[in-house]
mmCIF file with all atom_site columns, N, CA and C in Angstrom:
data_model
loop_
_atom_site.group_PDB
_atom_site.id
_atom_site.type_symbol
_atom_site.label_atom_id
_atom_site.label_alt_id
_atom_site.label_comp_id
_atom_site.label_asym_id
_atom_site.label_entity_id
_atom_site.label_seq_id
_atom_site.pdbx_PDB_ins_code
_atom_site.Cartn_x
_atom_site.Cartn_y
_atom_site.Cartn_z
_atom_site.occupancy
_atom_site.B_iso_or_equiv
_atom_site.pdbx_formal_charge
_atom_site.auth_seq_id
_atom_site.auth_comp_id
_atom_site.auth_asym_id
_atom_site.auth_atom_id
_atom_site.pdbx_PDB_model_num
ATOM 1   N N  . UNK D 1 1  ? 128.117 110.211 102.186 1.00 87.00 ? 1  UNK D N  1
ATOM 2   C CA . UNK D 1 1  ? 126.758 110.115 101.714 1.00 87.00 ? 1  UNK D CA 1
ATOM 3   C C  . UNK D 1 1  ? 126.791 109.498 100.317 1.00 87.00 ? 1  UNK D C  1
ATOM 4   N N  . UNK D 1 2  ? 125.939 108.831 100.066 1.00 92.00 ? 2  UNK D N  1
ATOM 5   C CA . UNK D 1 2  ? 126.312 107.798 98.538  1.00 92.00 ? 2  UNK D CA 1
ATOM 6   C C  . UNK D 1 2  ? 124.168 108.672 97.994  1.00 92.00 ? 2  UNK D C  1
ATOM 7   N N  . UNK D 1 3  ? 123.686 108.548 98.604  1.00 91.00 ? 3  UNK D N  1
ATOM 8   C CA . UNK D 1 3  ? 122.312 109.308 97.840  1.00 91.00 ? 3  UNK D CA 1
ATOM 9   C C  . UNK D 1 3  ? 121.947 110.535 98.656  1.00 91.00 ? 3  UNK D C  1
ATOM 10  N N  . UNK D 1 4  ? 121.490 111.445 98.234  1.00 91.00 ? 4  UNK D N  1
ATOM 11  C CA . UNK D 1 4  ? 121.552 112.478 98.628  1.00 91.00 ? 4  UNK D CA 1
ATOM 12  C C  . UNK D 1 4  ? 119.709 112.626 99.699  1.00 91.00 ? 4  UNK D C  1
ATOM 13  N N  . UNK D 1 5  ? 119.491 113.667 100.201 1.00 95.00 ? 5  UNK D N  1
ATOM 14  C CA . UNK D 1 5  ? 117.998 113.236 100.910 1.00 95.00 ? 5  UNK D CA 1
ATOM 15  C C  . UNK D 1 5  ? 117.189 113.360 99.899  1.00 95.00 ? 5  UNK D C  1
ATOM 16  N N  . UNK D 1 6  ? 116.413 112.774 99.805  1.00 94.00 ? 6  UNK D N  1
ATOM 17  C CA . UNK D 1 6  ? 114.881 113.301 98.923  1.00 94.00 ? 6  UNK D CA 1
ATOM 18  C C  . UNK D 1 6  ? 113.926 112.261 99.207  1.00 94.00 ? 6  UNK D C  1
ATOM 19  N N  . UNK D 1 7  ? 113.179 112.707 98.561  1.00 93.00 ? 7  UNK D N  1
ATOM 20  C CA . UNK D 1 7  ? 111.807 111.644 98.413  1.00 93.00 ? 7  UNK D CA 1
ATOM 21  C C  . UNK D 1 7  ? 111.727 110.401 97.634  1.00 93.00 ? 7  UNK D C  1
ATOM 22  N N  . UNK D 1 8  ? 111.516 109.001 97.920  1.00 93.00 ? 8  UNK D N  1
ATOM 23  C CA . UNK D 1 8  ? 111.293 108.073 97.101  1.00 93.00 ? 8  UNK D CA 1
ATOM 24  C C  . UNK D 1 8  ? 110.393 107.684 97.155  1.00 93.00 ? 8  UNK D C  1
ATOM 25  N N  . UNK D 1 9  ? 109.767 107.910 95.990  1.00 90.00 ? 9  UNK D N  1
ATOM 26  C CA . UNK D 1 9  ? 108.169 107.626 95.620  1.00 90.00 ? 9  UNK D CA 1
ATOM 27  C C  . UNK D 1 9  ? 108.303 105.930 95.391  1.00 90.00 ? 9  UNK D C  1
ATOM 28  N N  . UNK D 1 10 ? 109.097 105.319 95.040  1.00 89.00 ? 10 UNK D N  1
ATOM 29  C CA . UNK D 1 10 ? 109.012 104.080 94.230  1.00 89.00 ? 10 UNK D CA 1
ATOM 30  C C  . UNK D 1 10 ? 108.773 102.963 95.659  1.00 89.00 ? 10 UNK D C  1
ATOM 31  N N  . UNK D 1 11 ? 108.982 103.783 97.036  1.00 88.00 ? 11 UNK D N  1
ATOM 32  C CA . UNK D 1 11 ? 108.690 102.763 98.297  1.00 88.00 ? 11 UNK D CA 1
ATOM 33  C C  . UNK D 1 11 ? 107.135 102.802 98.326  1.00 88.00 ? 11 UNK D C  1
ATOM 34  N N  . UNK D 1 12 ? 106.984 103.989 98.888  1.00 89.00 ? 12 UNK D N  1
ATOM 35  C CA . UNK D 1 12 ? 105.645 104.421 99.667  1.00 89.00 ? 12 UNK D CA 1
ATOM 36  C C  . UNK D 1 12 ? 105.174 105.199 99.894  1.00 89.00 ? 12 UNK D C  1
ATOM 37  N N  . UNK D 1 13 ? 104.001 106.575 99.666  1.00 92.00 ? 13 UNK D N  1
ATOM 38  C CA . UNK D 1 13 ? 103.954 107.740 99.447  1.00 92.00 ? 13 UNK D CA 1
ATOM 39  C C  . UNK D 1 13 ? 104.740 108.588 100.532 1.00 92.00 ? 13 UNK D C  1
ATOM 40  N N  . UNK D 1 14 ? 105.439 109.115 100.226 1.00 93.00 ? 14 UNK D N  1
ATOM 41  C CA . UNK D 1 14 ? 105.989 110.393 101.260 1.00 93.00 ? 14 UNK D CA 1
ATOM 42  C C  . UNK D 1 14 ? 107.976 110.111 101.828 1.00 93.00 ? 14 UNK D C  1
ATOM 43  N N  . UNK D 1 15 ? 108.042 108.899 101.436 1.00 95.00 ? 15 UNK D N  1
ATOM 44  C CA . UNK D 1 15 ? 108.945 108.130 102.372 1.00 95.00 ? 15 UNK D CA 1
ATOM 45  C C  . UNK D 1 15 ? 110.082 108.922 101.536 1.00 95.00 ? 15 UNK D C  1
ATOM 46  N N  . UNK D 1 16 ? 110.698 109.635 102.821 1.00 96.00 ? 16 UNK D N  1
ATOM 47  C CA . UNK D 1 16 ? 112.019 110.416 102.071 1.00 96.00 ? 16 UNK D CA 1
ATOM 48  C C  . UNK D 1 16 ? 113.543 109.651 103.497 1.00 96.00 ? 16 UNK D C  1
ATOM 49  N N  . UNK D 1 17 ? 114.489 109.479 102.348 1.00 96.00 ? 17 UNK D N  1
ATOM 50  C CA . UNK D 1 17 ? 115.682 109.012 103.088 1.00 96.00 ? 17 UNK D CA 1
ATOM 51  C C  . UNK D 1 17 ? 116.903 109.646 102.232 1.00 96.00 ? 17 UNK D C  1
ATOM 52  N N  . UNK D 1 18 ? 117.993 109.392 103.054 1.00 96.00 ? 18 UNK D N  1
ATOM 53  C CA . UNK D 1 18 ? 119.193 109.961 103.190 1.00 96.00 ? 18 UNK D CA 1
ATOM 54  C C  . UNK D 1 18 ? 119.899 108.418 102.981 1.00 96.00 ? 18 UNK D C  1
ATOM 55  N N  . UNK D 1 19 ? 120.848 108.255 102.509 1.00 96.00 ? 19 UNK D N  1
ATOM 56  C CA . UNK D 1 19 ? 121.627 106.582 102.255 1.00 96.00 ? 19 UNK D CA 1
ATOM 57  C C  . UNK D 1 19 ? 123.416 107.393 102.985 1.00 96.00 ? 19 UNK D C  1
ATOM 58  N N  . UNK D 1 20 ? 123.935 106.494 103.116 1.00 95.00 ? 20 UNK D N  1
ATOM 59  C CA . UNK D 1 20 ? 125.245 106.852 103.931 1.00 95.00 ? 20 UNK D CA 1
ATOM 60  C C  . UNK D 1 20 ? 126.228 105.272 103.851 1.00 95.00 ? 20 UNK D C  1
ATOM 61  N N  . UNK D 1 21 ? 127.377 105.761 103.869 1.00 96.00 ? 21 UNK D N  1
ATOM 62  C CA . UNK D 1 21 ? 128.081 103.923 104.500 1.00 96.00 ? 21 UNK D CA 1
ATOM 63  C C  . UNK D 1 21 ? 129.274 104.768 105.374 1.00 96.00 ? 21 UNK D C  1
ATOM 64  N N  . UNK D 1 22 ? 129.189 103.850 106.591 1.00 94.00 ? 22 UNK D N  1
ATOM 65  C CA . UNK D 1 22 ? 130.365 103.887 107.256 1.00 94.00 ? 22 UNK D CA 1
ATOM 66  C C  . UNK D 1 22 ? 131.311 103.851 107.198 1.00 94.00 ? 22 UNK D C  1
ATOM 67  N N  . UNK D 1 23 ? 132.222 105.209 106.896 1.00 93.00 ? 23 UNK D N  1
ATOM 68  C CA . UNK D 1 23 ? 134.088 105.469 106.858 1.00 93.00 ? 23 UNK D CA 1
ATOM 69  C C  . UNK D 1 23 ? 134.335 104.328 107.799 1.00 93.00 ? 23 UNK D C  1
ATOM 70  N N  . UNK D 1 24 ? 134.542 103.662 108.982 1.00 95.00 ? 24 UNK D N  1
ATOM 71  C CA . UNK D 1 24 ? 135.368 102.635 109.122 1.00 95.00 ? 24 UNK D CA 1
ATOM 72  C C  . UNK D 1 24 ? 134.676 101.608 109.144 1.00 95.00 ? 24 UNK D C  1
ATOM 73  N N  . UNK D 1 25 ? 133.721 100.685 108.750 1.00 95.00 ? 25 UNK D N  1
ATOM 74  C CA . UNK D 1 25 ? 133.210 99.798  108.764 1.00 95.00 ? 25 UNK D CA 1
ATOM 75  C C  . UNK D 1 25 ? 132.734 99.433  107.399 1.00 95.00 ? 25 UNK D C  1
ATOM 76  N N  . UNK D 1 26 ? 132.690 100.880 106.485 1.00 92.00 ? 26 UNK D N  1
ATOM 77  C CA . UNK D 1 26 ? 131.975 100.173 105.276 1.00 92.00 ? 26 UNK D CA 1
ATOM 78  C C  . UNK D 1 26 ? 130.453 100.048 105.032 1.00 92.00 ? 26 UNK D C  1
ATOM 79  N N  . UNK D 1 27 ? 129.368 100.225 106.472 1.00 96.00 ? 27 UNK D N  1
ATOM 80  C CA . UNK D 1 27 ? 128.725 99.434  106.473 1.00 96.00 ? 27 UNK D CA 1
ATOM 81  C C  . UNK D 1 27 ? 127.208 100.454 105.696 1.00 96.00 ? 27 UNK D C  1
ATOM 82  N N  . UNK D 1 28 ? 126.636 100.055 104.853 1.00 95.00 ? 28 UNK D N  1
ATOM 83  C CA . UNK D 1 28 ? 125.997 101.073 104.102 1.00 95.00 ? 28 UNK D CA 1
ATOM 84  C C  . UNK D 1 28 ? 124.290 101.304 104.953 1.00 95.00 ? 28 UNK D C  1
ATOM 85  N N  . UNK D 1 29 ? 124.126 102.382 105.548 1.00 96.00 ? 29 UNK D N  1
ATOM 86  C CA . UNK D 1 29 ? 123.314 102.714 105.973 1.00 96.00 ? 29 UNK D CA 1
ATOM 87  C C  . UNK D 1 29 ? 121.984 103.087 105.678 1.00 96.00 ? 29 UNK D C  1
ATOM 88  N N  . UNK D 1 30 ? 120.853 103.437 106.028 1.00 95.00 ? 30 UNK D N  1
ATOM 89  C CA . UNK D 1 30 ? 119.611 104.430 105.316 1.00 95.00 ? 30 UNK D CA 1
ATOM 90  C C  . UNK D 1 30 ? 118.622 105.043 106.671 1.00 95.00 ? 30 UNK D C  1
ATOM 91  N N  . UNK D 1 31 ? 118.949 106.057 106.576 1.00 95.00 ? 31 UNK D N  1
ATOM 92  C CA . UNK D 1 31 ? 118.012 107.050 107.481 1.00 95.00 ? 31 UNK D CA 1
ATOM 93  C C  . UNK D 1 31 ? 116.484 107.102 106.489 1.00 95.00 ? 31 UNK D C  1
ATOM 94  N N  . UNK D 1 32 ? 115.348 106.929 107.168 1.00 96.00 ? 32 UNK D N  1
ATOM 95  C CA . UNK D 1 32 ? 114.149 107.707 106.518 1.00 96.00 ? 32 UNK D CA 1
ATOM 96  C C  . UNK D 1 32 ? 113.223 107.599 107.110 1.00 96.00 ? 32 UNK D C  1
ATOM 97  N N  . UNK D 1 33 ? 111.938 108.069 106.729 1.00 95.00 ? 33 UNK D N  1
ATOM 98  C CA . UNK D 1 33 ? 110.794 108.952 107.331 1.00 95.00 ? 33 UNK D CA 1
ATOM 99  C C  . UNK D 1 33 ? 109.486 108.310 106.646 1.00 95.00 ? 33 UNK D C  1
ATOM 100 N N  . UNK D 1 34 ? 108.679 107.691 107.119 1.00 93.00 ? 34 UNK D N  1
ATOM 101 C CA . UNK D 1 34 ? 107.749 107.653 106.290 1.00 93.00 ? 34 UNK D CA 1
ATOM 102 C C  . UNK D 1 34 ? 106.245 108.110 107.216 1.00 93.00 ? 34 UNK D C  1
ATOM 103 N N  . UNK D 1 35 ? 105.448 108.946 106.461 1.00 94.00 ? 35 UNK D N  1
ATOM 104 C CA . UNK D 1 35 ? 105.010 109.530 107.443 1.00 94.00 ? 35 UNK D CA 1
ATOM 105 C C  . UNK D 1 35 ? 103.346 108.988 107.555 1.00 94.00 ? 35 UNK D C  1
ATOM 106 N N  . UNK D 1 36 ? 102.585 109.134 108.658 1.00 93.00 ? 36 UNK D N  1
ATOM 107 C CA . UNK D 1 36 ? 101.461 108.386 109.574 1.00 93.00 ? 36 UNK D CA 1
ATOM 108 C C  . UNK D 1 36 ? 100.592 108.794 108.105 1.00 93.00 ? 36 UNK D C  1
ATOM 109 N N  . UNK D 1 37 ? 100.687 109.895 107.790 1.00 94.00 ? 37 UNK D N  1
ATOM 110 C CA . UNK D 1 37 ? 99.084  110.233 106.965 1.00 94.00 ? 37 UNK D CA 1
ATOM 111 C C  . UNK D 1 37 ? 100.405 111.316 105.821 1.00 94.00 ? 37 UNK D C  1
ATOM 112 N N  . UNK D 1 38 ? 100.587 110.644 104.650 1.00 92.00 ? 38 UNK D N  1
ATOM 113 C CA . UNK D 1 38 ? 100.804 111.327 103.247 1.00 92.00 ? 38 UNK D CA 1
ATOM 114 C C  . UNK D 1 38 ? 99.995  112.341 102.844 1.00 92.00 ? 38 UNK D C  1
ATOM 115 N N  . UNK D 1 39 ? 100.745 113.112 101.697 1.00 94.00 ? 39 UNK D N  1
ATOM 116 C CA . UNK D 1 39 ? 99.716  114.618 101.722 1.00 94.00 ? 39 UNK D CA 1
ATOM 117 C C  . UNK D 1 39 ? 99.609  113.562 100.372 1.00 94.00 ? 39 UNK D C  1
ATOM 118 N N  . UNK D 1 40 ? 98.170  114.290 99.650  1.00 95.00 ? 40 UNK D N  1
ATOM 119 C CA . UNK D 1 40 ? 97.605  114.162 98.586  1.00 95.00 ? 40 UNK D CA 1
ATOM 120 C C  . UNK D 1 40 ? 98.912  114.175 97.306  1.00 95.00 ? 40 UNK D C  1
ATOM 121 N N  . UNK D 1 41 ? 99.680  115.126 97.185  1.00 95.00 ? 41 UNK D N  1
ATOM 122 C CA . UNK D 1 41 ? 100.679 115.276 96.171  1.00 95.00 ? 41 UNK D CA 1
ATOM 123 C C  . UNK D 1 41 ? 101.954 114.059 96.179  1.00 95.00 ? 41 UNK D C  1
ATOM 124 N N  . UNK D 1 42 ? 102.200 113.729 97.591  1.00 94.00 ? 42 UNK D N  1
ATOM 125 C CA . UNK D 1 42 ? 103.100 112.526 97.649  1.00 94.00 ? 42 UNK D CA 1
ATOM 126 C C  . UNK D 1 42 ? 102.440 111.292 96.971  1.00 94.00 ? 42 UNK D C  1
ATOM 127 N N  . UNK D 1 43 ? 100.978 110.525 97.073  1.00 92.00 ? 43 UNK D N  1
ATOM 128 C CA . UNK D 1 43 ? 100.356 109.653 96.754  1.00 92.00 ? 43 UNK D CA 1
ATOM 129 C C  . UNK D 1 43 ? 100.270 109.658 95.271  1.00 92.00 ? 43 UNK D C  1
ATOM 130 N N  . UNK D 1 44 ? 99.957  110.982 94.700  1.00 94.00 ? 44 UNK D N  1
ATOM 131 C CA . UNK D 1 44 ? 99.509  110.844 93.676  1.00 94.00 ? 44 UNK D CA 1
ATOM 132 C C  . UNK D 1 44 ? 101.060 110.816 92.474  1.00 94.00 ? 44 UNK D C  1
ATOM 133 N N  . UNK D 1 45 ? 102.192 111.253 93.645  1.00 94.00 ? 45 UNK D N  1
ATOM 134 C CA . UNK D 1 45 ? 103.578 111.478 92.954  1.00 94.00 ? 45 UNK D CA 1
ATOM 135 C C  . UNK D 1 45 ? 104.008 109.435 92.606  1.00 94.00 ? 45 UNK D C  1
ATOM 136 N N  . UNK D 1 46 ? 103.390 108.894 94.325  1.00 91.00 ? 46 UNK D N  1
ATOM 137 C CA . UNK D 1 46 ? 103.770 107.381 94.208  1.00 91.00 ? 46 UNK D CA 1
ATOM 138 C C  . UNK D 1 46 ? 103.014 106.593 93.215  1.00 91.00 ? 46 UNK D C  1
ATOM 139 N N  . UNK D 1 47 ? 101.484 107.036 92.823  1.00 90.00 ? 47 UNK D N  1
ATOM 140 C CA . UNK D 1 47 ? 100.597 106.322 92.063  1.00 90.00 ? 47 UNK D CA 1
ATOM 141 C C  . UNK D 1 47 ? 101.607 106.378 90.638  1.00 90.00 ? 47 UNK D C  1
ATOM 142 N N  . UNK D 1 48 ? 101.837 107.999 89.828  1.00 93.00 ? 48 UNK D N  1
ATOM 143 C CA . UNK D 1 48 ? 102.521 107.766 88.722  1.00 93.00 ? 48 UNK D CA 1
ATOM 144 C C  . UNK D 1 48 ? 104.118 107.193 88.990  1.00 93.00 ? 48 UNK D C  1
ATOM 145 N N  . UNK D 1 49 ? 104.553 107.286 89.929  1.00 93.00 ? 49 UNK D N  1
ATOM 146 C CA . UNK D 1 49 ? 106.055 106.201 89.956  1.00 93.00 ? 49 UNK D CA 1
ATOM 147 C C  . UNK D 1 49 ? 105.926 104.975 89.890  1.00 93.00 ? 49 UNK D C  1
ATOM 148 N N  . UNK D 1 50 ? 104.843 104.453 90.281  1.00 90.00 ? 50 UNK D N  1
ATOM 149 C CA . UNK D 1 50 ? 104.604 102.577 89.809  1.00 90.00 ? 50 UNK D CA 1
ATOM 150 C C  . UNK D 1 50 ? 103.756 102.859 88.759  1.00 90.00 ? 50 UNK D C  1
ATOM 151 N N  . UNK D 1 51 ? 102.824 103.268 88.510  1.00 92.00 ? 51 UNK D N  1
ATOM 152 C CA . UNK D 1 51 ? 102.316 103.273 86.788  1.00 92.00 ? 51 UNK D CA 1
ATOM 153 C C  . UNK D 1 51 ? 103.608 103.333 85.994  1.00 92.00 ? 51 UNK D C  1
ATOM 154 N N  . UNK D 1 52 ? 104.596 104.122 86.031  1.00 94.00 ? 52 UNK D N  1
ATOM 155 C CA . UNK D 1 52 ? 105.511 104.385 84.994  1.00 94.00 ? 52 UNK D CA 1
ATOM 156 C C  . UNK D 1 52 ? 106.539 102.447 85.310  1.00 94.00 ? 52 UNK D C  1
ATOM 157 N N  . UNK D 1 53 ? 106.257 101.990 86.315  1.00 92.00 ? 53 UNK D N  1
ATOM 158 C CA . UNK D 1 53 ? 107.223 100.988 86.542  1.00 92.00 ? 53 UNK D CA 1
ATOM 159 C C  . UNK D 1 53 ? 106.704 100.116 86.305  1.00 92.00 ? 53 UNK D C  1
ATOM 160 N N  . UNK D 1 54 ? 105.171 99.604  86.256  1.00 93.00 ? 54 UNK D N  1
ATOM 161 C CA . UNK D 1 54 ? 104.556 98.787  85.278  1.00 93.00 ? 54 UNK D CA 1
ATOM 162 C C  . UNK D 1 54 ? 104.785 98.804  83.890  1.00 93.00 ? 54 UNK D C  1
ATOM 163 N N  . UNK D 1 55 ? 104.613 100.326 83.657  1.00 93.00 ? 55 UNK D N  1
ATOM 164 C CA . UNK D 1 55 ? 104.603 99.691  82.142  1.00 93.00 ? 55 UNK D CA 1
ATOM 165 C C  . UNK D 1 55 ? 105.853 99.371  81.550  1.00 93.00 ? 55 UNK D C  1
ATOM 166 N N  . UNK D 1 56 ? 107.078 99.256  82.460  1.00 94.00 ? 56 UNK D N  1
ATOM 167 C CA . UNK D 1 56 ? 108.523 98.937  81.836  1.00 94.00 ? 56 UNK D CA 1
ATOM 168 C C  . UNK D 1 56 ? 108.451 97.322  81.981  1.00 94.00 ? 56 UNK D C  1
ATOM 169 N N  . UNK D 1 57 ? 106.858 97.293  82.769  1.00 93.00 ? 57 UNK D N  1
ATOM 170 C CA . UNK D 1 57 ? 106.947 95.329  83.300  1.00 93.00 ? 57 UNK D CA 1
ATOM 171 C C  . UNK D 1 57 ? 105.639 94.408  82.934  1.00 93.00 ? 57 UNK D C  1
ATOM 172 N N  . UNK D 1 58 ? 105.741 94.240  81.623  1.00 91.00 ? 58 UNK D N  1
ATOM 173 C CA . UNK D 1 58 ? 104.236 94.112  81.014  1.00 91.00 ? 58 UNK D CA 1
ATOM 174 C C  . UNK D 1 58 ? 104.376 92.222  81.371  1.00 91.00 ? 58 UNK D C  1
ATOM 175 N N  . UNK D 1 59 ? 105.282 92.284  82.250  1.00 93.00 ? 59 UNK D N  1
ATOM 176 C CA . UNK D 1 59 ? 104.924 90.074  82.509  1.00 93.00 ? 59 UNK D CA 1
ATOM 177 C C  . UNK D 1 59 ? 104.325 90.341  83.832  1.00 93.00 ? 59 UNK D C  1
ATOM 178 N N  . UNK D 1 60 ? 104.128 91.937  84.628  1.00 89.00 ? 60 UNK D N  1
ATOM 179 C CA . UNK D 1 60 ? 103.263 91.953  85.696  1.00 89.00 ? 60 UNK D CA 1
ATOM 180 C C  . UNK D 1 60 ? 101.933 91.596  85.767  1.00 89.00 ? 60 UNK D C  1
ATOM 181 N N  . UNK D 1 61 ? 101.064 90.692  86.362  1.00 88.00 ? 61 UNK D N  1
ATOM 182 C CA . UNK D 1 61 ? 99.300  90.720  85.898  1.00 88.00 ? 61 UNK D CA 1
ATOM 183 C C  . UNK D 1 61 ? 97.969  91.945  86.673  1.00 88.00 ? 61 UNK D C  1
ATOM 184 N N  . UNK D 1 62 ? 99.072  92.118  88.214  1.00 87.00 ? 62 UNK D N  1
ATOM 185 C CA . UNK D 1 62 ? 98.491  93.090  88.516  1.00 87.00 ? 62 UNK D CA 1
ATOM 186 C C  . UNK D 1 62 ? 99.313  94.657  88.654  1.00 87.00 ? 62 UNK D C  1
ATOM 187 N N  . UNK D 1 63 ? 98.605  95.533  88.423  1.00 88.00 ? 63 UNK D N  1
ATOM 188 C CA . UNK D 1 63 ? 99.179  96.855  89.097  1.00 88.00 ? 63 UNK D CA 1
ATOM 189 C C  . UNK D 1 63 ? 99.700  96.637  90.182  1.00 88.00 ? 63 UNK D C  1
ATOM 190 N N  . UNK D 1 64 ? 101.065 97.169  90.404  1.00 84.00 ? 64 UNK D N  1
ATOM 191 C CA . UNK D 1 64 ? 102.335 97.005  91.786  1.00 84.00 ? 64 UNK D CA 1
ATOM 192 C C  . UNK D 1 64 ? 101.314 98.284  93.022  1.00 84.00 ? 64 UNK D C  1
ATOM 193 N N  . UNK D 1 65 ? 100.540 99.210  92.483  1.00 79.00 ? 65 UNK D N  1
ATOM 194 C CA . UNK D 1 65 ? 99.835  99.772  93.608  1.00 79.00 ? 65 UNK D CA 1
ATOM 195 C C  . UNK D 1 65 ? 98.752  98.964  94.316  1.00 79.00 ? 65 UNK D C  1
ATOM 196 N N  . UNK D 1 66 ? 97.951  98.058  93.687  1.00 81.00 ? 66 UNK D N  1
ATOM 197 C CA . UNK D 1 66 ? 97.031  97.210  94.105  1.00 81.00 ? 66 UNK D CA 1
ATOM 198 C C  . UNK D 1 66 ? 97.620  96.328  94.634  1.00 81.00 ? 66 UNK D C  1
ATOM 199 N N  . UNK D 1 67 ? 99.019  95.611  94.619  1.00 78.00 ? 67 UNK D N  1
ATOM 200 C CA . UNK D 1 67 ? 99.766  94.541  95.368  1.00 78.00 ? 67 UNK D CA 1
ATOM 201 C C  . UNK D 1 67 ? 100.206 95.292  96.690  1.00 78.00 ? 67 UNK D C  1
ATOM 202 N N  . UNK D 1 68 ? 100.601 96.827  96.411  1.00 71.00 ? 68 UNK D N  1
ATOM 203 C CA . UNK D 1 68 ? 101.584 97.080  97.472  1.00 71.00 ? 68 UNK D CA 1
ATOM 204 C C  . UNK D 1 68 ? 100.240 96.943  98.540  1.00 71.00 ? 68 UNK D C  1
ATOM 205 N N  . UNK D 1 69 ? 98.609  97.362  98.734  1.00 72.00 ? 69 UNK D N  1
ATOM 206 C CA . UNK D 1 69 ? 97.625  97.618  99.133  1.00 72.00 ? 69 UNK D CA 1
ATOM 207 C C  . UNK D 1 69 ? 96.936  96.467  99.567  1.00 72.00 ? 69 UNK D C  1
ATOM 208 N N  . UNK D 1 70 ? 97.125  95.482  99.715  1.00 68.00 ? 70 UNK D N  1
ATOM 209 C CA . UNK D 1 70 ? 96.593  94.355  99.581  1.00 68.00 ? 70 UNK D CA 1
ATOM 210 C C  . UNK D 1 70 ? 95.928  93.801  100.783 1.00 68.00 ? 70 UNK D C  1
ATOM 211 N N  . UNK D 1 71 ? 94.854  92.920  101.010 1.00 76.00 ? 71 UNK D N  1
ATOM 212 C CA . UNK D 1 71 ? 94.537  92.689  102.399 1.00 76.00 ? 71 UNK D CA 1
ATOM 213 C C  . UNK D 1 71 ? 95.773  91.987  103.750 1.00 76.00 ? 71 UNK D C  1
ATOM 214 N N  . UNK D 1 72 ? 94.910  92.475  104.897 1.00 75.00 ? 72 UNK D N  1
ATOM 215 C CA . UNK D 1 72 ? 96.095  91.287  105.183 1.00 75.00 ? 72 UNK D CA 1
ATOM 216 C C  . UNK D 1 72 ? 95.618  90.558  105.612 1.00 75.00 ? 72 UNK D C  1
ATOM 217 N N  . UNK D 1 73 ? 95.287  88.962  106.446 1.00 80.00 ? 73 UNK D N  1
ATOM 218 C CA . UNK D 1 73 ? 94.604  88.288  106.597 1.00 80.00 ? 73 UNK D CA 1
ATOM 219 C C  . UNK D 1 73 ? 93.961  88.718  107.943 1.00 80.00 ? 73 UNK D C  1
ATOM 220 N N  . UNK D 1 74 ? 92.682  88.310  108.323 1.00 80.00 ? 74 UNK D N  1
ATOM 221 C CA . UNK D 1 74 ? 92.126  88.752  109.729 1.00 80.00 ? 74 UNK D CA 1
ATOM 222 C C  . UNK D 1 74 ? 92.597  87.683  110.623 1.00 80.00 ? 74 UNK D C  1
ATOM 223 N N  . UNK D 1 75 ? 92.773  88.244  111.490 1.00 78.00 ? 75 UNK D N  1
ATOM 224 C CA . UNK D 1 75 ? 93.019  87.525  112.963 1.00 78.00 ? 75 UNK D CA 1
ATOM 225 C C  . UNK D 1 75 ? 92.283  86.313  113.659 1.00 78.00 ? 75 UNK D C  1
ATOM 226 N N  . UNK D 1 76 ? 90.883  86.738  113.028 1.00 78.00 ? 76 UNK D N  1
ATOM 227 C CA . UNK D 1 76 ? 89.311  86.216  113.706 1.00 78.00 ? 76 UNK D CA 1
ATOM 228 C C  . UNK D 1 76 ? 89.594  84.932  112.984 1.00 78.00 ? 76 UNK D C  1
ATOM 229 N N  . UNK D 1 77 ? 90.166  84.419  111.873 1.00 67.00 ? 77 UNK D N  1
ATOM 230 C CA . UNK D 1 77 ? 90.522  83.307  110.900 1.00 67.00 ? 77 UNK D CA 1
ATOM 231 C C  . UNK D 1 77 ? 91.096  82.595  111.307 1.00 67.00 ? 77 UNK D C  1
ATOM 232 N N  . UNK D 1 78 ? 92.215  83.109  112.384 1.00 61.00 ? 78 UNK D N  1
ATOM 233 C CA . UNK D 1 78 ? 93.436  82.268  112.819 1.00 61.00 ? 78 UNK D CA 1
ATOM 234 C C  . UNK D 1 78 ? 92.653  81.684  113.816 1.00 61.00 ? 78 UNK D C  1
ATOM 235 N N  . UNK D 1 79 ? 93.215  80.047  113.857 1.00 49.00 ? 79 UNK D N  1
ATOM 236 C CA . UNK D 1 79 ? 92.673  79.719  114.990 1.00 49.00 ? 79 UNK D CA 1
ATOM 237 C C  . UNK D 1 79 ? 93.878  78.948  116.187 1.00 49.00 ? 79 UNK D C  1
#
């Protein structure tokens, strides 16, 4: 095991993984979970983990929560 399980707020609210690499292959793995509907405390844990990662990134123009959120294009467009 190279990270231990927990929660990483810095993906996506709730998303908890386990990291691993393969004794004979080497090959570095990641188990995780991210779940259909986040509780209120995970979101608001992910909102301050990118606030705190903006402000280490002041050449960002938008908030990394408003990018991660973003539209996606409609279908009805494509032709």
């Amino acid at each position: 095991m190279t990270d231990p399980p927990r929660e990483y707020p810095t993906y996506t609210p709730g998303y908890y993984a386990v990291f691993f690499d393969d004794p004979i292959t080497g090959i570095h793995f990641e188990l995780s979970h991210t779940p259909m509907l986040p509780s209120i405390s995970s979101y608001c844990v992910w909102i301050r983990t990118l606030k705190d990662i903006w402000r280490r990134h002041p050449e960002w123009k938008a908030p990394p929560w408003k990018e991660a959120m973003r539209k996606l294009p409609s279908r009805h467009g494509q032709g």
